[in-house]
Short mmCIF file of C-alpha atoms in Angstrom, two decimals:
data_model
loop_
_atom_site.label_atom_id
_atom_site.label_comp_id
_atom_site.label_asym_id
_atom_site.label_seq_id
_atom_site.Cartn_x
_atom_site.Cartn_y
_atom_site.Cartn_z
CA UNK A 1 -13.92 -11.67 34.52
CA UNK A 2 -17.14 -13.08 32.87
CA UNK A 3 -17.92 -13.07 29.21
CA UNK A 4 -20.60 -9.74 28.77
CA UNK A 5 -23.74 -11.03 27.96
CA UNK A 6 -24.31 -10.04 24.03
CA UNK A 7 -27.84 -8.09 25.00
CA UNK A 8 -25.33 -5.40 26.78
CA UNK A 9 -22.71 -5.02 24.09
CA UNK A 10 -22.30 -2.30 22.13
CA UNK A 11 -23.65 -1.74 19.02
CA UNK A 12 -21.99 -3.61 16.29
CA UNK A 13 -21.69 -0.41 13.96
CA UNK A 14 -19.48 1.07 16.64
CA UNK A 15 -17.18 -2.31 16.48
CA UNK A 16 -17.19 -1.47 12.43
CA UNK A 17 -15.83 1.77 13.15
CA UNK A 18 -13.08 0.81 15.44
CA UNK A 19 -11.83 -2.10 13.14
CA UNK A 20 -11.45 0.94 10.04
CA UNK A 21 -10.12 3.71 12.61
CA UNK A 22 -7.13 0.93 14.19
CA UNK A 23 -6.75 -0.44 10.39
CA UNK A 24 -5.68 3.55 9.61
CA UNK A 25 -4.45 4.42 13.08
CA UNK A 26 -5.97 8.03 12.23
CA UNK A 27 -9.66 8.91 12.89
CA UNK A 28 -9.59 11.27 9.95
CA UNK A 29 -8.56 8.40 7.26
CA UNK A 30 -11.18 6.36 8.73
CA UNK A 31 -14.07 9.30 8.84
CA UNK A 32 -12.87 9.42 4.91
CA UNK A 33 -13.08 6.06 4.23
CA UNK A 34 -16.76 5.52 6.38
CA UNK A 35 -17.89 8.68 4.31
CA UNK A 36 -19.07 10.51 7.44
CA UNK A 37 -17.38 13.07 10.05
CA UNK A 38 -14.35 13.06 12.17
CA UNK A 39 -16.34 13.97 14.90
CA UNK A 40 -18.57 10.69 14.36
CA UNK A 41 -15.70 8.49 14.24
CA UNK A 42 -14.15 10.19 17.60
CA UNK A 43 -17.73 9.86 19.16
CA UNK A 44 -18.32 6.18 18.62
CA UNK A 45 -15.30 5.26 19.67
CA UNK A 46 -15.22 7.29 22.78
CA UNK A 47 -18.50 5.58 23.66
CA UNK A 48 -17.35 2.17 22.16
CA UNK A 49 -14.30 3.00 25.22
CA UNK A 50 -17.04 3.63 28.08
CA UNK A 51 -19.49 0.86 26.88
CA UNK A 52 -16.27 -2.00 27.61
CA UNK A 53 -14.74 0.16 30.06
CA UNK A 54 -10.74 0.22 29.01
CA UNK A 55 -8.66 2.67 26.49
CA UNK A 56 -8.43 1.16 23.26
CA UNK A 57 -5.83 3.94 21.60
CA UNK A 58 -2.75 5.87 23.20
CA UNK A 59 -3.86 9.45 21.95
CA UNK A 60 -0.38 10.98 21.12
CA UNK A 61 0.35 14.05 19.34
CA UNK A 62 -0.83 13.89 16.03
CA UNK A 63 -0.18 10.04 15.94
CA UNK A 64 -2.56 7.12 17.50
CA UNK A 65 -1.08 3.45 18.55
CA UNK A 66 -3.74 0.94 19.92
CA UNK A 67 -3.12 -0.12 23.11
CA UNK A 68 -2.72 -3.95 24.83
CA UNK A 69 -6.62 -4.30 24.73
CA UNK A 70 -7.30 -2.51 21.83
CA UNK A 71 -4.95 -5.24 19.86
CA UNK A 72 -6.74 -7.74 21.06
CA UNK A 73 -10.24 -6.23 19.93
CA UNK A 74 -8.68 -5.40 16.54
CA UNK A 75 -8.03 -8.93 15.91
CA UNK A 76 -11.92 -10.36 17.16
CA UNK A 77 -13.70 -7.80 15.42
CA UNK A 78 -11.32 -8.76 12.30
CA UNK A 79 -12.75 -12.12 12.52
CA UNK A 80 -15.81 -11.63 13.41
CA UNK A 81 -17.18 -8.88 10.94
CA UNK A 82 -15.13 -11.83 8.25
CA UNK A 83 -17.75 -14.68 9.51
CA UNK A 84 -20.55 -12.42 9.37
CA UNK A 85 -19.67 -11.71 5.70
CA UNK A 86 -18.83 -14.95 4.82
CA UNK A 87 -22.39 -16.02 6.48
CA UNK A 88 -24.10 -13.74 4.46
CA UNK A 89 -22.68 -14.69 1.49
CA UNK A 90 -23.72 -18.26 1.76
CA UNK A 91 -27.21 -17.06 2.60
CA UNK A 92 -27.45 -14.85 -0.59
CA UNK A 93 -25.81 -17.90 -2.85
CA UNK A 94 -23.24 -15.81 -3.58
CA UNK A 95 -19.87 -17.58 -3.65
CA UNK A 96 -18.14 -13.92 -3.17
CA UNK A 97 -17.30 -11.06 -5.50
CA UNK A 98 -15.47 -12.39 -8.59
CA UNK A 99 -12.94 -9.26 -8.98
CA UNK A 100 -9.92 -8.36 -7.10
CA UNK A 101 -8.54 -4.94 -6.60
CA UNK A 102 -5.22 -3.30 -6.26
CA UNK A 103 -3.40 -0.22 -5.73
CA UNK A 104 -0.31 0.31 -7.41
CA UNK A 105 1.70 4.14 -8.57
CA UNK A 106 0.56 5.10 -11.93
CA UNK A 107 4.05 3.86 -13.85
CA UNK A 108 3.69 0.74 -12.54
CA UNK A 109 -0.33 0.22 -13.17
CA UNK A 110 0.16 0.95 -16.63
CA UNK A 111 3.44 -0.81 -18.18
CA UNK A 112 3.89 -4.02 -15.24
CA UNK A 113 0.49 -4.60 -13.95
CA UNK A 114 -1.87 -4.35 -16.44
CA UNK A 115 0.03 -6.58 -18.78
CA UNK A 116 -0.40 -9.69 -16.14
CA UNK A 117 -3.90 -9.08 -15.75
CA UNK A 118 -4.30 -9.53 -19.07
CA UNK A 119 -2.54 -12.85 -18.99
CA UNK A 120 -4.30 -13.65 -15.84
CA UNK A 121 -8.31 -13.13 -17.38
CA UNK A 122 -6.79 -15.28 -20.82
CA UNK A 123 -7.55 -18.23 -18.20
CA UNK A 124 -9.74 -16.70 -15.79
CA UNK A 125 -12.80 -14.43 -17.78
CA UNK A 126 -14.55 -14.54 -14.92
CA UNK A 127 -12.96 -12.47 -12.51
CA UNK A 128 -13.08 -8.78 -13.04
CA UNK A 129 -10.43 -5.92 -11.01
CA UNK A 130 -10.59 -2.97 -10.04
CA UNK A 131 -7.10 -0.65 -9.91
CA UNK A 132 -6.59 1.92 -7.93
CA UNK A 133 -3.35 4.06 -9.69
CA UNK A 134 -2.21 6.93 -8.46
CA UNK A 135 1.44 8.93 -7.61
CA UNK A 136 0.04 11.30 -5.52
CA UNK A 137 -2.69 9.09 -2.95
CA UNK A 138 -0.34 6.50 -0.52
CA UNK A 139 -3.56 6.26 1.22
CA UNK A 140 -5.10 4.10 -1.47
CA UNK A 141 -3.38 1.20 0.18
CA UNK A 142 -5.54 1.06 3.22
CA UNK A 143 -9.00 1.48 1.78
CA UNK A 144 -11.32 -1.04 2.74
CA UNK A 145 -11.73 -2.66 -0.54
CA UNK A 146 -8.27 -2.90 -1.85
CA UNK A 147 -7.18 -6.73 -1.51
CA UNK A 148 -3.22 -6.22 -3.07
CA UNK A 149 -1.05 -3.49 -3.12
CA UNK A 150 2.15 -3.14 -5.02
CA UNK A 151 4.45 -0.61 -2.95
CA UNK A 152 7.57 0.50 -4.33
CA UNK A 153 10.78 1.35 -2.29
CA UNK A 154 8.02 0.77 0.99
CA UNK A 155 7.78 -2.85 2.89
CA UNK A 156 5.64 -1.53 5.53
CA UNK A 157 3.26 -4.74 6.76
CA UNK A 158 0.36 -3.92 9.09
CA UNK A 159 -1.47 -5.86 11.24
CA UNK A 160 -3.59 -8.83 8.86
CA UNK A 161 -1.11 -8.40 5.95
CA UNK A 162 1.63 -10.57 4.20
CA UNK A 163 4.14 -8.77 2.32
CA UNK A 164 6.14 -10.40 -0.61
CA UNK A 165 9.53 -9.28 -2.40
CA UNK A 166 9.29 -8.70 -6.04
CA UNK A 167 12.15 -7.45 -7.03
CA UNK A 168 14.83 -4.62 -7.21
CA UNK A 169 14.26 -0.99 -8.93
CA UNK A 170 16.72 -1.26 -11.72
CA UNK A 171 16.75 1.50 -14.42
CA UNK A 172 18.71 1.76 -17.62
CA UNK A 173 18.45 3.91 -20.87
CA UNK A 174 16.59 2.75 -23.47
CA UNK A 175 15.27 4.18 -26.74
CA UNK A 176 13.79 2.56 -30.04
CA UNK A 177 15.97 0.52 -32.05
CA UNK A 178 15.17 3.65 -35.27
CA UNK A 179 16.57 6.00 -33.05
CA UNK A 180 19.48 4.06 -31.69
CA UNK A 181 19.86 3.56 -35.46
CA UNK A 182 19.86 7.27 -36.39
CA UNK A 183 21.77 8.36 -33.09
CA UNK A 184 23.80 5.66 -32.11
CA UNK A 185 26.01 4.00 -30.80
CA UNK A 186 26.77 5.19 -27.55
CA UNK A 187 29.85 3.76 -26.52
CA UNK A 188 30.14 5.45 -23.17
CA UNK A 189 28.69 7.65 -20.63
CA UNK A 190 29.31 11.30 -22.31
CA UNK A 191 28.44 10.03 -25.96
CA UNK A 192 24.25 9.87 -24.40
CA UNK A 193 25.25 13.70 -23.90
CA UNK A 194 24.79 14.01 -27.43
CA UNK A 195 21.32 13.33 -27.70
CA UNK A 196 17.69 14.58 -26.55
CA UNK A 197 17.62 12.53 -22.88
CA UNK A 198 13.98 12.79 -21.70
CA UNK A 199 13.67 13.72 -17.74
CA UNK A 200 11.53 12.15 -15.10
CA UNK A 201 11.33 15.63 -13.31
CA UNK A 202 11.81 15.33 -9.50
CA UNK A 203 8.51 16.42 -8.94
CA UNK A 204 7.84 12.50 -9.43
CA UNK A 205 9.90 12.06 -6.87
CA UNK A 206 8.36 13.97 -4.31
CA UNK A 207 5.03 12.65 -5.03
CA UNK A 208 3.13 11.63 -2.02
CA UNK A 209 2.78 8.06 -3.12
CA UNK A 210 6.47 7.87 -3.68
CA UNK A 211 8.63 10.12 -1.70
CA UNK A 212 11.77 8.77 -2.31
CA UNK A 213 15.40 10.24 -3.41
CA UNK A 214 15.65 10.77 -7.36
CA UNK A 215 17.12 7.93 -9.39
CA UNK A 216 17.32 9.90 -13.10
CA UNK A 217 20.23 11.26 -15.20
CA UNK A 218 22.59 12.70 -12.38
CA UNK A 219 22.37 9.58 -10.59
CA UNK A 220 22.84 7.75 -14.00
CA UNK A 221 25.86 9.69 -15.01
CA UNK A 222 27.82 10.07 -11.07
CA UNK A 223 27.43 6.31 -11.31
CA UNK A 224 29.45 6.06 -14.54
CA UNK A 225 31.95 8.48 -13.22
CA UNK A 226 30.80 11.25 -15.66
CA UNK A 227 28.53 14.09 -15.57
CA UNK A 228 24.92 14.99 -17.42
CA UNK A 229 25.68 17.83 -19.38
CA UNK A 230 22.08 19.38 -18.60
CA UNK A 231 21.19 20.18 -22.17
CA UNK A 232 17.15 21.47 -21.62
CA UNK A 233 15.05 18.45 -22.68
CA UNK A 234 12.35 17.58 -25.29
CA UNK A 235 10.22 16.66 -22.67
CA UNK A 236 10.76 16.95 -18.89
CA UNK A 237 7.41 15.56 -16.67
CA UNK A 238 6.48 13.84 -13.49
CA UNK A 239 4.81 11.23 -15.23
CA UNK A 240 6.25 7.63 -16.41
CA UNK A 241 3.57 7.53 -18.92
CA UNK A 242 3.96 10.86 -21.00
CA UNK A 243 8.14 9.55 -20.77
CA UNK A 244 7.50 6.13 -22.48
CA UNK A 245 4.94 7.69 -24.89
CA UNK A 246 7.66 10.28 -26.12
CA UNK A 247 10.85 7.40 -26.38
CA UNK A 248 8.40 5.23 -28.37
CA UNK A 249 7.52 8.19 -30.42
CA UNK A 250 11.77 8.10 -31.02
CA UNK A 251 12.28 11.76 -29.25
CA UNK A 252 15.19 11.02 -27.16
CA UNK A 253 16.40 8.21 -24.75
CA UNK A 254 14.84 7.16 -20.92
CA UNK A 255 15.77 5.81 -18.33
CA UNK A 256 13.68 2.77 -18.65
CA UNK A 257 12.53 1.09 -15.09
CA UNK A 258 13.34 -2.99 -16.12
CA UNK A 259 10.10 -4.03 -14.64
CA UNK A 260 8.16 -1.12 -16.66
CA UNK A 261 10.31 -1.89 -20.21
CA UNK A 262 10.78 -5.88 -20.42
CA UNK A 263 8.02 -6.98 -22.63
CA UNK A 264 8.58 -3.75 -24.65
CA UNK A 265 12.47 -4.87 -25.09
CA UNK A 266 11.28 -8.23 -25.67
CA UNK A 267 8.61 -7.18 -28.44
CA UNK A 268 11.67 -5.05 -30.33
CA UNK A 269 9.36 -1.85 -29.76
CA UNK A 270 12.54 -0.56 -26.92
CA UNK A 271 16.21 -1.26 -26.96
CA UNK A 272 19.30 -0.85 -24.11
CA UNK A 273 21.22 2.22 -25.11
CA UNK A 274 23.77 1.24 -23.13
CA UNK A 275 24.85 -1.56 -21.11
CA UNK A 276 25.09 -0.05 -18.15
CA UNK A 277 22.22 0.07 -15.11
CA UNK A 278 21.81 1.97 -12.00
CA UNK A 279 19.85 0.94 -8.92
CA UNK A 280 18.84 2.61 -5.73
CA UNK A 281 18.92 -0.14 -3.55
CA UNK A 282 15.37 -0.28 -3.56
CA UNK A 283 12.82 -2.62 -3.48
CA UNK A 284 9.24 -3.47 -5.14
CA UNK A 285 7.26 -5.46 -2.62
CA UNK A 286 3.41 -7.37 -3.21
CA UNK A 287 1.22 -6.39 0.33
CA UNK A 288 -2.02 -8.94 0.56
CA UNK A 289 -4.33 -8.53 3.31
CA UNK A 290 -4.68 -11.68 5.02
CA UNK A 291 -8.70 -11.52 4.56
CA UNK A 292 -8.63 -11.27 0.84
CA UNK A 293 -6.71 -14.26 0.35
CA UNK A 294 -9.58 -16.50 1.44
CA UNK A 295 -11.19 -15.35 -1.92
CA UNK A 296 -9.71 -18.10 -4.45
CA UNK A 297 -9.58 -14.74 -7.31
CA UNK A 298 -7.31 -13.04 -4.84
CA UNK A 299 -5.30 -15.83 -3.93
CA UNK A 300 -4.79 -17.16 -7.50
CA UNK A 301 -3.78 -13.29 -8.96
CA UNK A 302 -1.12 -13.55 -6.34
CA UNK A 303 0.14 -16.46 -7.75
CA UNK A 304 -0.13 -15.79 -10.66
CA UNK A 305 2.15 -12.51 -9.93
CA UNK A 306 4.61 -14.71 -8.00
CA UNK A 307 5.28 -17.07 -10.62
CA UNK A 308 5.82 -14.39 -13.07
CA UNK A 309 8.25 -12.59 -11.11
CA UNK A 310 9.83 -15.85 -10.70
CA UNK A 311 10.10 -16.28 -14.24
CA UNK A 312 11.95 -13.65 -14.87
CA UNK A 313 13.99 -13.43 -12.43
#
């Protein structure tokens, strides 16, 4: 078949459209993300369909794929809509934006991310970010603008992304060294039954963002062949944040994510109540979009993430 001459093809907003509606698989997401109707979205892309003749989505119930040809589009209209902006950005002397931004769940925003972009900006000032935290939004992922996202217990990789391990979801109780001091020890399992064990309520747990099965005190306890004795709380919440703010304020013991409590261990501020940790089997992966690597900010955060977790490790 001959190339179509470019005076007959279709309009290149309806191209824009497709790329964000096959990015989300879901004409709603992408009428969300576009800021305009569902309707709109369906419309240009039912015309986009006529204009080049050939289905570009399997309509299924309640669930779009793209099809053969629609792949294939995805992947030049990718590229393409990248040159253009690259183009332009040359034009306008503009090297490209100097920020990055990432979505991440609100726990691990706050206590693992934000520390290594403050290590990160020590060397680069220049580059700015944007974060995206949230327990409750797994849609954050897939906006246009976000360049990284840290998933946890989810390795999904679309089309145009890389995906990285991090590492495992390890928990184990932790408290401040005054209150192990007061408290302690706690030799074994049933002695922690003694004292004020703060909850991560399961509401966390069924957070949109997360979704996954509990890992808290009953899972702690079966896994030391003992039992949580279930004494009400001081504080029982679905957030990681109001939980660390209480065992640093020496109101009971956590179970302390490693990732989340490492530098706080390592500063003296947090201390292992017991030797023992539990994990889920788990994992905490890095997803880049392919695109947003060719930015040297993007592509030197990642790094600089990598190396850390190597560090560690």
């Amino acid at each position: 078949m001959p190339p179509i001459k470019r005076r007959y093809l279709p309009s290149l907003g309806s191209f824009a459209t497709f790329e964000v509606a096959a990015k989300h698989l879901s004409f709603t997401l992408a009428a969300k993300e576009l800021n305009v109707t569902q309707g709109a979205v369906s419309q240009q892309i039912r015309l986009l369909e006529r204009a080049l003749d050939t289905a570009l989505f399997l309509r299924k119930r309640n669930t779009l794929e793209l099809t053969a040809e629609g792949v294939t589009l995805f992947h030049a209209v990718t590229a393409g809509l990248d040159t253009i902006s690259t183009a332009v950005s040359v034009l306008a002397g503009d090297e490209g934006p100097q920020s990055v931004t990432v979505s991440a769940t609100d726990g691990m925003a706050l206590f693992w991310l934000q520390p290594l972009i403050d290590e990160f900006r020590e060397t680069h000032p220049e580059i700015g970010f944007v974060v995206f935290a949230s327990d409750a939004d797994d849609t954050l992922r897939n906006y246009a603008d976000v360049d990284i996202a840290f998933l946890c217990g989810n390795e999904r990789c679309e089309i145009g992304e890389e995906l990285h391990f991090l590492f495992q979801e390890i928990a184990q109780p932790v408290c401040t060294p005054d209150f192990l001091a007061r408290h302690g020890p706690f030799p074994d399992a049933d002695s922690l039954n003694r004292v004020s064990l703060l909850h991560l309520h399961d509401r966390h747990w069924s957070a949109d963002a997360i979704g996954w099965q509990p890992l808290g005190w009953p899972e702690w306890f079966r896994a030391q062949g003992a039992e949580w004795a279930k004494v009400p709380p001081v504080l029982s919440t679905n957030k990681v944040s109001l939980l660390m703010e209480a065992t640093l304020a020496h109101r009971g013991v956590m179970l302390g994510w490693h990732h989340m409590v490492r530098r706080m261990i390592d500063g003296g501020r947090l201390t292992f109540a017991h030797p023992a940790p539990i994990t889920a089997g788990r994992g905490n992966f890095l997803n880049c979009k392919q695109k947003a690597m060719k930015r040297p900010g993007v592509a030197a955060f990642v790094q600089h993430v990598l190396s850390s977790v190597r560090d560690d490790g």
